[in-house]
PDB file of C-alpha atoms and ligand atoms in Angstrom:
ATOM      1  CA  UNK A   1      12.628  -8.926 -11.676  1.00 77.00           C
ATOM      2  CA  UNK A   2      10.279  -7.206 -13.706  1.00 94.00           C
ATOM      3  CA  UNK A   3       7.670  -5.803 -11.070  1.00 98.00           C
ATOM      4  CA  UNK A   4       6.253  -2.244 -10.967  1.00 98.00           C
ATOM      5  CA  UNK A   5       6.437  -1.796  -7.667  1.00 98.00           C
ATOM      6  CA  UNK A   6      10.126  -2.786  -7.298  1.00 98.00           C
ATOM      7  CA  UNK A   7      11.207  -0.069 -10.054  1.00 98.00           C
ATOM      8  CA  UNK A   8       9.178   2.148  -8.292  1.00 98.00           C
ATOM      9  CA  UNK A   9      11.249   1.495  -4.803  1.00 98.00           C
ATOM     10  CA  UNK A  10      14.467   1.512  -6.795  1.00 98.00           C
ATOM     11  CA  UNK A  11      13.149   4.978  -8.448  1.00 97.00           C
ATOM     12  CA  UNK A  12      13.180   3.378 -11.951  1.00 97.00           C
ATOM     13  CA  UNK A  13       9.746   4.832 -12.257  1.00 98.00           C
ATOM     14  CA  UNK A  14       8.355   7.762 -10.481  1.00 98.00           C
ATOM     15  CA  UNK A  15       6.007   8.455  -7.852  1.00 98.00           C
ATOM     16  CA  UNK A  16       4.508  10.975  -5.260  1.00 98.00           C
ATOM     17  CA  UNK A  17       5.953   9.753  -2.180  1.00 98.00           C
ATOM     18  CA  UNK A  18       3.992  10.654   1.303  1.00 98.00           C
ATOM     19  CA  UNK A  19       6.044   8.448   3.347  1.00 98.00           C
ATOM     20  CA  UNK A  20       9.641   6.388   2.848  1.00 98.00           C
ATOM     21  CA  UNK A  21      11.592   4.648   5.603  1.00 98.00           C
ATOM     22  CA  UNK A  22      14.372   1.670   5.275  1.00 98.00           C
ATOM     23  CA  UNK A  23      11.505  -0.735   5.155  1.00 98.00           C
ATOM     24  CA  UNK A  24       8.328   0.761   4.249  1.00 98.00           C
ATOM     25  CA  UNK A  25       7.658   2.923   1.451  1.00 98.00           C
ATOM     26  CA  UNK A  26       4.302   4.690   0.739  1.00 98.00           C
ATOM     27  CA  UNK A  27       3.003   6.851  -2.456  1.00 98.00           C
ATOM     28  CA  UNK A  28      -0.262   8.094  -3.954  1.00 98.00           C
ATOM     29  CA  UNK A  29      -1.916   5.709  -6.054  1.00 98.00           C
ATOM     30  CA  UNK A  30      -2.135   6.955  -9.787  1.00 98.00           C
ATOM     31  CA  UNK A  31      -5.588   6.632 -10.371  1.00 98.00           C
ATOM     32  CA  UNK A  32      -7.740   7.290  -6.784  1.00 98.00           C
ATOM     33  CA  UNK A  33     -10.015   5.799  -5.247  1.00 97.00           C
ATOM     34  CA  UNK A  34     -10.950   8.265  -3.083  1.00 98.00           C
ATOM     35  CA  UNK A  35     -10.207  11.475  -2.347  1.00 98.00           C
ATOM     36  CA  UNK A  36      -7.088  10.107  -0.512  1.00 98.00           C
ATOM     37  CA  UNK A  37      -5.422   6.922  -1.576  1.00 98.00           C
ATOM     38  CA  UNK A  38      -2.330   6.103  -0.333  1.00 99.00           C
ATOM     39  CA  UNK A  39      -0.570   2.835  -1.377  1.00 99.00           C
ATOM     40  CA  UNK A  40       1.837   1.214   1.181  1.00 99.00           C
ATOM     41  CA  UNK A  41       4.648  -1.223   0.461  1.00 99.00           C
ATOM     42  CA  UNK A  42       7.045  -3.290   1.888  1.00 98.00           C
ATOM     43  CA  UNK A  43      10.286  -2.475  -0.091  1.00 98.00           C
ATOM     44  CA  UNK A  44      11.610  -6.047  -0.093  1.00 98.00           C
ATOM     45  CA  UNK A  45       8.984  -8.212  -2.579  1.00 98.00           C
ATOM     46  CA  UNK A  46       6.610  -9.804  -1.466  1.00 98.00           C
ATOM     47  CA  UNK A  47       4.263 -11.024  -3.999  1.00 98.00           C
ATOM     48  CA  UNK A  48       0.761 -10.738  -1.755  1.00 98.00           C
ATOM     49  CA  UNK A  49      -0.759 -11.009   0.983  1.00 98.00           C
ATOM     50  CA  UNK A  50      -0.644 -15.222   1.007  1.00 98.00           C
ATOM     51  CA  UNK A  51       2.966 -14.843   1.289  1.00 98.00           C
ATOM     52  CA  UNK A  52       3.037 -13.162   4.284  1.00 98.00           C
ATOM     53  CA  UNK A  53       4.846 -15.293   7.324  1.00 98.00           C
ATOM     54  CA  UNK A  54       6.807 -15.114   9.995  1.00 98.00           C
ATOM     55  CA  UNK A  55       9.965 -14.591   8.330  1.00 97.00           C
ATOM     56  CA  UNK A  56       8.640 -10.949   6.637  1.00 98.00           C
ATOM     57  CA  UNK A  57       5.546 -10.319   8.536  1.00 98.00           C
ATOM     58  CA  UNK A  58       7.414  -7.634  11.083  1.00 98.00           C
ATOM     59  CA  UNK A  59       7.453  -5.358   7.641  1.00 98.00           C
ATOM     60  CA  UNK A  60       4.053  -5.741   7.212  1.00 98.00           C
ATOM     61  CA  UNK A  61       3.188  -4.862  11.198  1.00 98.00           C
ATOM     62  CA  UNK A  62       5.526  -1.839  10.443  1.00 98.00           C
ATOM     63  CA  UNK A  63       3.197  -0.957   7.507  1.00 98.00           C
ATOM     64  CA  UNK A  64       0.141  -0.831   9.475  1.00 98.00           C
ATOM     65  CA  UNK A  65       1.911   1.576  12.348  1.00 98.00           C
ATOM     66  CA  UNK A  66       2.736   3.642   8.973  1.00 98.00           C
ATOM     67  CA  UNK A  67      -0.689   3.935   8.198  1.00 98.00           C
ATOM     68  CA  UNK A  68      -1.755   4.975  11.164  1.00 98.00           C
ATOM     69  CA  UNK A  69       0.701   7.580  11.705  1.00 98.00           C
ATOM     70  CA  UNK A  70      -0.131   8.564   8.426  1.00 98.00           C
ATOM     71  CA  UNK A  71      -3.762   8.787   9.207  1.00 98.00           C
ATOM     72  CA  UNK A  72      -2.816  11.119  12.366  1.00 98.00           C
ATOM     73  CA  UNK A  73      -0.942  13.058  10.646  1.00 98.00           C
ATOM     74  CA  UNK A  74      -3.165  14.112   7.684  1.00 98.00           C
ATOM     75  CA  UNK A  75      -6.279  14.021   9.609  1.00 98.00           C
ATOM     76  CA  UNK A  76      -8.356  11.480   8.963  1.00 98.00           C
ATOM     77  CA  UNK A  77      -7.751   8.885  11.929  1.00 98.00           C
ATOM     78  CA  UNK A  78     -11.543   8.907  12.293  1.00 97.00           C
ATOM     79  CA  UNK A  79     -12.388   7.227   9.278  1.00 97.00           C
ATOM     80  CA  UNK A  80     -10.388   5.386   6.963  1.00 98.00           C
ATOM     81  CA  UNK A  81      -9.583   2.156   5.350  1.00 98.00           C
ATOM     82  CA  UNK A  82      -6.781  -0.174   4.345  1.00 98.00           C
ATOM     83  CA  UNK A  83      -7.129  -3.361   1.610  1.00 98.00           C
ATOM     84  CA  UNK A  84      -5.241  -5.657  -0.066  1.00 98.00           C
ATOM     85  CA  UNK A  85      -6.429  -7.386  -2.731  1.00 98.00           C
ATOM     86  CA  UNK A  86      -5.166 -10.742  -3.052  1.00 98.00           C
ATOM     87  CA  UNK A  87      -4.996 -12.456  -6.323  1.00 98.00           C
ATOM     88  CA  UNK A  88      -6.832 -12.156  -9.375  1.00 97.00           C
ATOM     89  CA  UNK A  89     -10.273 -12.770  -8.885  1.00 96.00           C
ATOM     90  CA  UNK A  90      -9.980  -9.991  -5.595  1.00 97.00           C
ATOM     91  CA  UNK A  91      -8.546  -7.871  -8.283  1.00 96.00           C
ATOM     92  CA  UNK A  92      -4.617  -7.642  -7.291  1.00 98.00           C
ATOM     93  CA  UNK A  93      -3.315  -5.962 -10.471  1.00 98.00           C
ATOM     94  CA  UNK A  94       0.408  -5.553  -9.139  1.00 98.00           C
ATOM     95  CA  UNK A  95       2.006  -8.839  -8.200  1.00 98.00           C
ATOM     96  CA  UNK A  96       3.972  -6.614  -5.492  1.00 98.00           C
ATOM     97  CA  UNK A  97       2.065  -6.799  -1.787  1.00 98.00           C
ATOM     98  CA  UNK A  98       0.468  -3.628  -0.849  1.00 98.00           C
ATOM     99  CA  UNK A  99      -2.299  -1.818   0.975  1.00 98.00           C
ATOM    100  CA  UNK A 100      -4.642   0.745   0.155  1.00 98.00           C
ATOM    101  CA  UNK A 101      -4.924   3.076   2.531  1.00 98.00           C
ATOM    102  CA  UNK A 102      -7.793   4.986   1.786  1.00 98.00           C
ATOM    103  CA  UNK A 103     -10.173   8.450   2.811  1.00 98.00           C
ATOM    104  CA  UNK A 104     -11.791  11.136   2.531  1.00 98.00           C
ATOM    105  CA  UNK A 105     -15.198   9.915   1.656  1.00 97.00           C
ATOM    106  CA  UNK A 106     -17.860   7.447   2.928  1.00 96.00           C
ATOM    107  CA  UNK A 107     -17.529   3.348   1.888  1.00 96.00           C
ATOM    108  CA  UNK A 108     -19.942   1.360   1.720  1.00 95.00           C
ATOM    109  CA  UNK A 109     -19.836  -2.084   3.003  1.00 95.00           C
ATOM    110  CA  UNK A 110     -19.412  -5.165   2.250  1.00 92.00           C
ATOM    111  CA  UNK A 111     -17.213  -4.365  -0.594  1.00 85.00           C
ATOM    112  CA  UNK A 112     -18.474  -5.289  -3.704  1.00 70.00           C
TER     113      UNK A 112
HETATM  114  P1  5GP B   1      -4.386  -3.648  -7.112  1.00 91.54           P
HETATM  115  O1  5GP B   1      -5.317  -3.547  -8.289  1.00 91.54           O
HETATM  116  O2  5GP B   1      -3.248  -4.605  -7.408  1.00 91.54           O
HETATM  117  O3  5GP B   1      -5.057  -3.931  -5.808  1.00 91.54           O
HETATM  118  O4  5GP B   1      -3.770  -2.209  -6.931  1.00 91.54           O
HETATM  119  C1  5GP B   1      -2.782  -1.707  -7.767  1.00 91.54           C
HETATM  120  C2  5GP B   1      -2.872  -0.211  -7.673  1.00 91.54           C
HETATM  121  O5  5GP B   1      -1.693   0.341  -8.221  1.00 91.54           O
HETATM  122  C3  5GP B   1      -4.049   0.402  -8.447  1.00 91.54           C
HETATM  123  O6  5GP B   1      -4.881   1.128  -7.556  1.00 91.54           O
HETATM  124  C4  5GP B   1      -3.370   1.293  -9.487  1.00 91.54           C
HETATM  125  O7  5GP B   1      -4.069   2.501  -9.711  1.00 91.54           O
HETATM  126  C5  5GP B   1      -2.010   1.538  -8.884  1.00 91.54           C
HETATM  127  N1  5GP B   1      -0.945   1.754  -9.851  1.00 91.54           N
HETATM  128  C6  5GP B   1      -0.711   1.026 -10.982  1.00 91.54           C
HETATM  129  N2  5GP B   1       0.380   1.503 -11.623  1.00 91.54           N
HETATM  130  C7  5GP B   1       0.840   2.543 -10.880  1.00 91.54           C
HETATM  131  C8  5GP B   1       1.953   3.443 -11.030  1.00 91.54           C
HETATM  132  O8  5GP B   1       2.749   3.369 -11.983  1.00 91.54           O
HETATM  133  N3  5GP B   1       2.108   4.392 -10.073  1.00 91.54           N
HETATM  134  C9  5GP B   1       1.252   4.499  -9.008  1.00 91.54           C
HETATM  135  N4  5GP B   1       1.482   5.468  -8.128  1.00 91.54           N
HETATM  136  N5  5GP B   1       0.204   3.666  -8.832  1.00 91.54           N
HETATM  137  C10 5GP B   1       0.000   2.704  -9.752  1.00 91.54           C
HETATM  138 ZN1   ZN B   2       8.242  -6.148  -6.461  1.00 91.54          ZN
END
């Protein structure tokens, strides 16, 4: 399958990883958001979020627990967020489910 994420599990293409399990892997986006954006994935594919059910969702609790361990870790569990756009008119570029997990500066809300 031709999907950028799923070359970047299989290490086709590179990436700065933060954190990489059996399940979950998570890297720094390429072009940040924020002074911290982290992108998390399930390694299995998963096309988005409205394909999420009860056969895969355990992967994508396990991504959230990786996000907030992550968030420990590095220090900024006291303000953060996580998104997933959704198609193409929320602006989901990579047909591969993930979150952006992101920090290091105010957001403003709603999202525009
Ligand atoms: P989306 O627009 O689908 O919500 O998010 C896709 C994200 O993937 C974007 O923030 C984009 O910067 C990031 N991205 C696209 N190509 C690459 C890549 O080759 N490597 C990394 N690390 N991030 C990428
Ligand atoms: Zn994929």
């Amino acid at each position: 399958m031709d999907c950028l994420f799923c070359k970047i599990v299989n290490g086709e293409i590179p990436s700065s990883k933060v954190y990489e399990d059996d399940t979950v892997l998570a890297f720094n986006d390429i072009n940040p958001e924020a002074p911290v954006h982290i992108l998390l994935i399930p390694k299995t594919h998963i096309t988005s979020m409205a394909e999420i059910n009860g056969e895969n969702s355990i992967v994508v609790a396990h991504i959230f627990e990786v996000a907030a361990q992550i968030a420990r870790e590095k220090g900024f569990a006291d303000g953060f967020r996580v998104v997933s756009n959704c198609g193409d008119s929320a602006g989901q570029t990579v047909k591969h489910l993930h979150f952006h997990l992101m920090a290091g500066r105010d957001f403003g809300w709603p999202a525009g």
